Short mmCIF file of C-alpha atoms in Angstrom, two decimals:
data_model
loop_
_atom_site.label_atom_id
_atom_site.label_comp_id
_atom_site.label_asym_id
_atom_site.label_seq_id
_atom_site.Cartn_x
_atom_site.Cartn_y
_atom_site.Cartn_z
CA MET A 28 80.20 122.43 100.93
CA SER A 29 80.43 118.96 99.37
CA PRO A 30 82.20 116.29 101.47
CA ILE A 31 85.04 116.12 99.03
CA ASP A 32 85.64 119.87 99.18
CA ARG A 33 85.41 120.11 102.95
CA ILE A 34 87.76 116.99 103.34
CA ARG A 35 90.38 118.83 101.07
CA THR A 36 90.38 121.61 103.43
CA TYR A 37 92.53 119.38 105.81
CA ALA A 38 93.92 117.07 102.94
CA ASP A 39 97.44 118.26 103.65
CA GLU A 40 97.19 117.11 107.42
CA LEU A 41 95.87 113.58 106.19
CA THR A 42 98.69 113.33 103.50
CA ALA A 43 101.11 113.93 106.25
CA LEU A 44 99.40 111.07 108.17
CA ARG A 45 99.83 108.75 105.39
CA ARG A 46 103.11 109.38 104.72
CA ASP A 47 104.04 109.09 108.52
CA LEU A 48 102.39 105.79 108.44
CA HIS A 49 104.24 104.84 105.19
CA ALA A 50 107.53 105.57 106.62
CA HIS A 51 106.77 103.39 109.75
CA PRO A 52 105.20 100.18 108.45
CA GLU A 53 104.05 97.35 110.72
CA ILE A 54 103.17 93.96 109.45
CA GLY A 55 100.25 91.87 110.56
CA PHE A 56 99.58 91.80 114.31
CA GLU A 57 102.31 94.15 114.99
CA GLU A 58 100.39 97.38 114.35
CA VAL A 59 100.87 98.75 117.63
CA ARG A 60 102.34 102.22 116.54
CA THR A 61 99.82 102.45 113.63
CA SER A 62 96.74 101.51 116.06
CA GLY A 63 97.81 103.91 118.60
CA ILE A 64 97.95 106.75 116.07
CA VAL A 65 94.49 105.95 114.78
CA ALA A 66 93.15 105.72 118.41
CA GLU A 67 94.58 109.06 119.14
CA HIS A 68 93.07 110.75 116.06
CA LEU A 69 89.56 109.21 116.80
CA GLU A 70 89.77 110.37 120.49
CA ARG A 71 90.80 113.76 119.53
CA PHE A 72 87.70 113.91 117.26
CA GLY A 73 85.45 112.87 120.26
CA ILE A 74 84.84 109.40 118.97
CA GLU A 75 84.45 106.53 121.43
CA VAL A 76 87.46 104.29 121.01
CA HIS A 77 88.04 100.47 121.86
CA ARG A 78 91.50 99.13 121.35
CA GLY A 79 92.86 95.44 121.16
CA LEU A 80 90.06 93.84 119.04
CA GLY A 81 92.00 90.90 117.25
CA ARG A 82 95.03 91.85 119.23
CA THR A 83 95.91 95.25 117.47
CA GLY A 84 92.55 96.33 115.79
CA VAL A 85 90.83 99.36 116.71
CA VAL A 86 87.05 100.08 116.59
CA GLY A 87 85.77 103.86 116.79
CA VAL A 88 81.85 104.32 117.56
CA LEU A 89 80.24 107.82 116.51
CA ARG A 90 76.71 108.61 117.26
CA GLY A 91 74.75 110.95 115.19
CA ARG A 92 71.04 111.90 115.44
CA PRO A 93 68.77 109.52 117.13
CA GLY A 94 68.23 106.53 114.70
CA ALA A 95 68.39 102.61 114.81
CA ARG A 96 70.73 102.08 111.68
CA ARG A 97 74.24 101.09 112.32
CA ILE A 98 76.64 101.36 109.41
CA GLY A 99 80.16 99.86 109.55
CA LEU A 100 83.25 101.25 107.69
CA ARG A 101 86.52 99.20 107.49
CA ALA A 102 90.14 99.84 106.71
CA ASP A 103 93.14 97.52 106.88
CA MET A 104 96.41 98.81 108.55
CA ASP A 105 99.10 96.15 107.87
CA ALA A 106 102.20 96.50 105.73
CA LEU A 107 104.09 93.93 103.82
CA PRO A 108 107.43 92.02 104.38
CA ILE A 109 109.01 93.73 101.35
CA THR A 110 112.09 95.68 101.17
CA GLU A 111 111.00 99.13 99.69
CA GLU A 112 112.99 100.28 96.35
CA THR A 113 111.83 103.88 96.18
CA ASN A 114 113.67 107.10 96.77
CA LEU A 115 110.73 108.94 98.53
CA PRO A 116 111.53 111.37 101.22
CA TYR A 117 108.94 109.34 103.49
CA ARG A 118 110.02 105.85 102.27
CA SER A 119 110.25 103.02 105.04
CA THR A 120 112.55 103.36 107.85
CA THR A 121 111.98 99.78 108.80
CA PRO A 122 114.25 97.36 106.74
CA GLY A 123 112.34 94.50 105.06
CA LYS A 124 108.90 96.13 105.59
CA MET A 125 106.86 98.52 103.57
CA HIS A 126 103.27 99.63 102.87
CA ALA A 127 103.47 98.04 99.13
CA CYS A 128 99.52 97.67 99.14
CA GLY A 129 98.21 101.06 100.01
CA HIS A 130 96.91 100.29 103.61
CA ASP A 131 98.39 103.18 104.88
CA GLY A 132 96.33 105.18 102.44
CA HIS A 133 93.17 103.20 103.36
CA THR A 134 93.79 103.81 107.24
CA THR A 135 94.08 107.54 106.39
CA MET A 136 91.06 107.80 104.14
CA LEU A 137 88.94 106.19 107.02
CA VAL A 138 90.52 108.61 109.57
CA GLY A 139 89.47 111.43 107.31
CA ALA A 140 86.08 110.09 106.91
CA ALA A 141 85.70 109.78 110.63
CA ARG A 142 86.85 113.33 111.20
CA TYR A 143 84.31 114.66 108.57
CA LEU A 144 81.49 112.69 110.26
CA ALA A 145 82.46 113.87 113.78
CA GLU A 146 82.55 117.34 112.71
CA THR A 147 79.41 117.47 110.74
CA ARG A 148 77.19 114.97 112.63
CA ASP A 149 74.71 114.94 109.60
CA PHE A 150 73.64 111.38 109.91
CA ASP A 151 71.06 109.25 111.85
CA GLY A 152 72.08 106.37 113.82
CA THR A 153 75.70 105.23 114.51
CA ALA A 154 78.82 104.95 112.59
CA VAL A 155 81.38 102.18 113.54
CA PHE A 156 84.81 102.44 112.19
CA VAL A 157 86.81 99.04 112.04
CA PHE A 158 90.66 99.56 111.76
CA GLN A 159 91.70 95.86 110.97
CA PRO A 160 95.16 94.42 111.42
CA ALA A 161 96.71 91.64 109.42
CA GLU A 162 94.76 91.72 106.27
CA GLU A 163 97.71 90.18 104.34
CA GLY A 164 97.11 86.37 104.98
CA LEU A 165 97.26 86.34 108.55
CA GLY A 166 93.66 86.32 109.21
CA GLY A 167 93.11 89.76 110.88
CA ALA A 168 89.10 89.88 110.06
CA ARG A 169 88.79 86.39 111.58
CA ALA A 170 90.58 87.43 114.54
CA MET A 171 88.39 90.51 115.15
CA ILE A 172 85.34 88.50 114.46
CA ALA A 173 86.24 85.95 116.88
CA ASP A 174 87.08 88.65 119.31
CA GLY A 175 83.44 89.61 119.14
CA LEU A 176 83.47 92.41 116.59
CA PHE A 177 79.85 92.09 115.64
CA GLU A 178 78.59 91.23 118.82
CA ARG A 179 80.16 94.20 120.57
CA PHE A 180 79.68 96.52 117.86
CA PRO A 181 76.76 95.26 115.77
CA VAL A 182 76.10 96.80 112.31
CA ASP A 183 73.49 96.43 109.82
CA GLU A 184 75.86 96.66 106.79
CA ILE A 185 79.52 97.30 106.26
CA TYR A 186 81.87 98.77 103.54
CA ALA A 187 85.37 98.88 102.50
CA LEU A 188 87.34 100.71 99.71
CA HIS A 189 90.82 99.48 98.38
CA ASN A 190 92.90 101.43 95.84
CA ALA A 191 93.54 100.35 92.27
CA PRO A 192 97.01 101.49 91.02
CA GLN A 193 96.11 100.30 87.49
CA GLY A 194 93.72 103.21 87.23
CA PRO A 195 91.85 104.85 85.61
CA HIS A 196 92.30 107.68 88.20
CA GLY A 197 89.19 108.44 90.18
CA VAL A 198 87.12 105.63 88.82
CA PHE A 199 85.17 103.66 91.38
CA GLN A 200 84.48 99.80 90.53
CA THR A 201 82.22 97.53 92.34
CA ARG A 202 79.83 94.81 91.52
CA THR A 203 77.13 92.52 92.86
CA GLY A 204 78.29 89.05 93.79
CA PRO A 205 81.88 87.67 93.70
CA MET A 206 84.55 90.39 93.71
CA MET A 207 87.60 88.75 95.02
CA ALA A 208 88.71 85.21 94.92
CA ALA A 209 89.10 82.63 97.68
CA ALA A 210 92.66 81.64 98.60
CA ASP A 211 94.10 78.56 99.96
CA PHE A 212 97.87 78.75 101.18
CA PHE A 213 99.94 75.60 100.82
CA ASP A 214 103.17 74.14 102.17
CA ILE A 215 104.50 71.02 100.61
CA ARG A 216 107.43 69.50 102.43
CA ILE A 217 109.48 66.88 100.67
CA THR A 218 111.71 64.48 102.57
CA GLY A 219 114.15 62.43 100.45
CA ARG A 220 117.65 61.26 101.47
CA GLY A 221 120.79 63.58 101.40
CA ALA A 222 123.88 62.27 99.50
CA HIS A 223 127.10 63.49 98.04
CA ALA A 224 126.29 65.35 94.71
CA ALA A 225 128.90 63.14 93.09
CA MET A 226 127.02 60.13 94.21
CA PRO A 227 123.33 60.74 93.47
CA GLN A 228 122.47 57.01 93.31
CA GLN A 229 123.06 56.86 97.13
CA GLY A 230 120.15 59.54 97.66
CA ILE A 231 116.63 60.37 96.94
CA ASP A 232 116.95 63.85 95.51
CA PRO A 233 114.09 66.27 96.67
CA ILE A 234 114.94 68.87 94.41
CA VAL A 235 114.26 66.85 91.13
CA ILE A 236 111.05 65.79 92.93
CA ALA A 237 110.17 69.34 93.85
CA THR A 238 110.62 70.60 90.22
CA GLY A 239 108.61 67.67 88.83
CA LEU A 240 105.99 68.29 91.08
CA ALA A 241 105.97 72.07 90.55
CA GLN A 242 105.47 71.45 86.91
CA ALA A 243 102.74 68.89 87.33
CA MET A 244 100.59 71.04 89.60
CA GLN A 245 100.41 73.59 86.69
CA SER A 246 98.48 70.80 84.83
CA ILE A 247 95.74 70.95 87.49
CA VAL A 248 94.26 74.15 85.91
CA SER A 249 95.03 73.34 82.38
CA ARG A 250 93.86 69.78 82.26
CA ASN A 251 91.55 69.14 85.30
CA SER A 252 89.51 72.23 85.73
CA ASP A 253 86.49 73.38 83.61
CA PRO A 254 88.08 76.16 81.57
CA LEU A 255 85.02 78.30 81.95
CA LYS A 256 85.76 78.45 85.61
CA ALA A 257 88.65 80.55 86.96
CA ALA A 258 91.43 79.05 88.95
CA VAL A 259 94.92 79.96 89.45
CA VAL A 260 97.83 77.72 91.18
CA SER A 261 100.94 79.90 91.98
CA ILE A 262 104.21 78.34 93.59
CA THR A 263 105.76 81.33 95.17
CA GLN A 264 108.52 79.79 97.21
CA ILE A 265 111.09 76.81 96.63
CA HIS A 266 113.53 76.23 99.33
CA ALA A 267 116.21 73.46 99.23
CA GLY A 268 119.89 73.10 99.88
CA ALA A 269 122.77 74.97 101.20
CA ALA A 270 125.91 73.69 99.48
CA TYR A 271 127.05 73.00 95.94
CA ASN A 272 128.27 69.54 96.44
CA VAL A 273 125.32 68.15 98.80
CA ILE A 274 122.20 66.68 97.68
CA PRO A 275 119.83 67.85 100.34
CA GLU A 276 117.67 65.85 102.65
CA GLY A 277 114.44 67.88 102.04
CA ALA A 278 112.82 70.60 99.85
CA HIS A 279 109.95 72.89 100.44
CA LEU A 280 107.30 74.41 98.08
CA ALA A 281 104.75 76.96 99.02
CA GLY A 282 102.20 79.05 97.26
CA THR A 283 98.45 79.85 96.78
CA VAL A 284 95.34 78.48 95.08
CA ARG A 285 92.79 81.11 94.03
CA THR A 286 89.25 80.13 93.04
CA PHE A 287 85.74 81.29 92.93
CA ASP A 288 83.97 77.99 92.78
CA ALA A 289 83.61 75.84 95.97
CA THR A 290 83.61 72.58 94.09
CA LEU A 291 86.65 73.84 92.01
CA ARG A 292 88.35 74.53 95.16
CA LYS A 293 88.03 71.19 96.58
CA LEU A 294 89.20 69.46 93.19
CA VAL A 295 92.21 71.45 93.06
CA GLY A 296 93.06 70.61 96.79
CA GLU A 297 92.53 66.90 95.97
CA ARG A 298 94.49 67.03 92.89
CA ILE A 299 97.68 68.60 94.70
CA ARG A 300 97.35 65.78 97.36
CA GLU A 301 97.13 63.31 94.85
CA LEU A 302 99.96 64.36 92.68
CA ALA A 303 102.00 64.57 95.76
CA GLN A 304 101.29 61.14 96.82
CA GLY A 305 102.23 60.03 93.26
CA PHE A 306 105.62 61.68 93.17
CA ALA A 307 106.26 60.15 96.68
CA ALA A 308 105.40 56.57 95.61
CA ALA A 309 107.58 57.08 92.38
CA TYR A 310 110.67 58.33 93.96
CA GLY A 311 110.50 56.71 97.45
CA ALA A 312 110.17 59.98 99.20
CA THR A 313 107.81 61.37 101.90
CA ILE A 314 105.74 64.23 101.10
CA GLU A 315 103.60 66.30 103.45
CA VAL A 316 100.85 68.67 102.21
CA ASP A 317 99.51 71.38 104.30
CA LEU A 318 96.60 73.24 102.50
CA ARG A 319 94.95 75.90 104.50
CA ASP A 320 91.72 78.14 103.95
CA VAL A 321 93.02 81.67 104.28
CA PHE A 322 90.51 83.63 102.34
CA SER A 323 86.86 83.08 101.43
CA VAL A 324 85.23 84.43 98.32
CA LEU A 325 84.28 88.07 98.75
CA ASP A 326 80.73 88.15 97.64
CA ASN A 327 79.19 91.68 97.57
CA SER A 328 75.65 92.00 98.82
CA ALA A 329 73.36 92.96 95.84
CA GLU A 330 71.63 95.96 97.89
CA GLN A 331 74.77 97.25 99.19
CA ALA A 332 76.59 97.16 96.05
CA ARG A 333 73.98 99.06 94.30
CA ALA A 334 74.00 101.51 97.14
CA ALA A 335 77.56 101.93 96.97
CA ALA A 336 77.56 102.51 93.04
CA GLU A 337 74.72 105.22 93.37
CA ILE A 338 76.66 106.85 96.18
CA ALA A 339 79.94 106.99 94.13
CA SER A 340 77.79 108.39 91.14
CA GLU A 341 76.42 111.22 93.33
CA LEU A 342 79.95 112.16 94.40
CA PHE A 343 82.18 111.63 91.23
CA GLY A 344 79.76 111.43 88.46
CA ALA A 345 77.97 108.39 86.77
CA ASP A 346 80.97 108.36 84.15
CA LYS A 347 83.35 107.70 86.99
CA VAL A 348 81.50 104.45 88.07
CA ASP A 349 81.64 100.89 86.84
CA ALA A 350 79.11 99.06 88.75
CA ASP A 351 79.66 95.65 87.14
CA THR A 352 83.46 95.44 87.29
CA ILE A 353 85.22 92.10 86.54
CA PRO A 354 85.92 89.91 89.49
CA ARG A 355 89.72 89.73 90.42
CA MET A 356 91.75 86.71 91.29
CA GLY A 357 93.34 88.60 94.40
CA SER A 358 91.86 87.91 97.99
CA GLU A 359 90.83 89.87 100.62
CA ASP A 360 89.62 89.01 104.11
CA PHE A 361 87.07 91.73 104.05
CA ALA A 362 85.14 88.52 102.80
CA ASP A 363 84.64 87.16 106.21
CA MET A 364 82.88 90.29 107.26
CA VAL A 365 80.43 90.30 104.29
CA ALA A 366 79.74 86.74 105.08
CA ALA A 367 78.80 87.84 108.76
CA VAL A 368 76.76 91.13 107.57
CA PRO A 369 75.68 92.60 104.38
CA GLY A 370 78.13 94.54 102.66
CA ALA A 371 80.08 95.93 99.75
CA TYR A 372 83.54 96.18 98.68
CA ALA A 373 85.07 98.71 96.02
CA TRP A 374 88.09 99.68 94.09
CA LEU A 375 89.17 103.36 93.46
CA GLY A 376 91.52 103.90 90.54
CA ALA A 377 94.72 105.58 91.04
CA THR A 378 97.17 107.50 88.59
CA PRO A 379 98.72 104.48 86.85
CA GLY A 380 101.90 103.38 88.65
CA PRO A 381 103.87 100.38 90.11
CA GLY A 382 101.34 97.47 91.13
CA LEU A 383 100.34 96.23 94.27
CA HIS A 384 102.90 94.30 96.38
CA ASN A 385 105.65 95.78 94.12
CA ALA A 386 108.77 97.26 95.96
CA SER A 387 108.30 100.58 94.05
CA PHE A 388 104.61 101.02 94.93
CA ASP A 389 103.45 103.99 96.45
CA PHE A 390 99.96 105.12 97.34
CA ASP A 391 98.29 107.82 95.30
CA ASP A 392 97.55 110.70 97.85
CA SER A 393 95.04 112.40 95.42
CA LEU A 394 92.66 109.56 96.61
CA ILE A 395 92.44 110.40 100.08
CA PRO A 396 89.77 113.16 99.87
CA LEU A 397 87.90 111.14 97.35
CA GLY A 398 87.91 107.87 99.50
CA ALA A 399 87.29 109.61 102.68
CA ALA A 400 84.18 111.45 101.03
CA TYR A 401 82.69 108.21 99.69
CA LEU A 402 83.08 106.47 103.22
CA ALA A 403 81.56 109.32 104.95
CA ARG A 404 78.75 109.54 102.24
CA VAL A 405 77.96 106.08 102.82
CA VAL A 406 77.12 106.73 106.52
CA GLU A 407 75.04 109.53 105.71
CA ARG A 408 72.95 107.83 103.05
CA ARG A 409 72.79 104.45 104.50
CA ALA A 410 72.22 105.43 108.08
CA ARG A 411 68.56 106.78 106.95
CA ALA A 412 68.13 103.72 104.38
#
């Protein structure tokens, strides 16, 4: 029986698990219930379990036949601070939190792969299952690595899989080299001088400064960066004021910078600071810029990316594999894991629907047997590579 067919015999159980996780979302470093459920499942399969890595992470260790190879598989567990706008029977029961990126599905797929491998034991060496917290910009991968992930559970290579709600359904996408962009998060705090809205000459209006700076920052990509190199500057938050008739004392801008090139990444950061200084001088305000490295570029290792594509071709058919997909400007902290050990990240197309981080998103449960089978087959094939 193929791994897909075998996993489909208990797909209903996995779907029930996924929907339970969906109904009870937990955001980064709060995944206490989620990690507890994961640990209970692994223990029931006879897998050695280690809790508390990177605060709420879980690692499972499963040994097959004698062999020196150690293969890591990683899934993310955290939800997002988004209010769900679906009418699903298993919609979020926690106000302001939902699984809008499919991490409930990724966790379930890895649980399914762990069960398959524990039942079959048809592999050499050791499988290491990494259930990571806080992928959504809070540094969960870095926290696990700092907690000794690869010293305590060394692996020769590591793999991860993410759903792709834009489809096409069942199409596996990966590539050698840059797969996902680096991301810097920024907070820009403008301090002016408050005043009555009827007497603006008595104040220094931080809202005027904030809107001008926000517009100017868009010129960095259009006028300062090489047009052949990708970059995105997105301002995602503007906060200022609390009354109709008051010019506030301050304003706050926040957002992200996405790049693939280290030199361009540095340039964008420098230009943000220079523009902020210029606006501060022009208006007589004070502007503080906090620009933080949150995600590295996710670079797939050549050998592991090729292996991932070959395994997917075996399982899904060559016509369902894109081994040279276009890099994406989104970011993923699996980048820090593949910077530490060789590895490969891939996308698996879902039935097209609402996109990631959308309040109407729901994971496509038909992907669970496909993703679980792929992850399990990675261990079976690569443990004897």
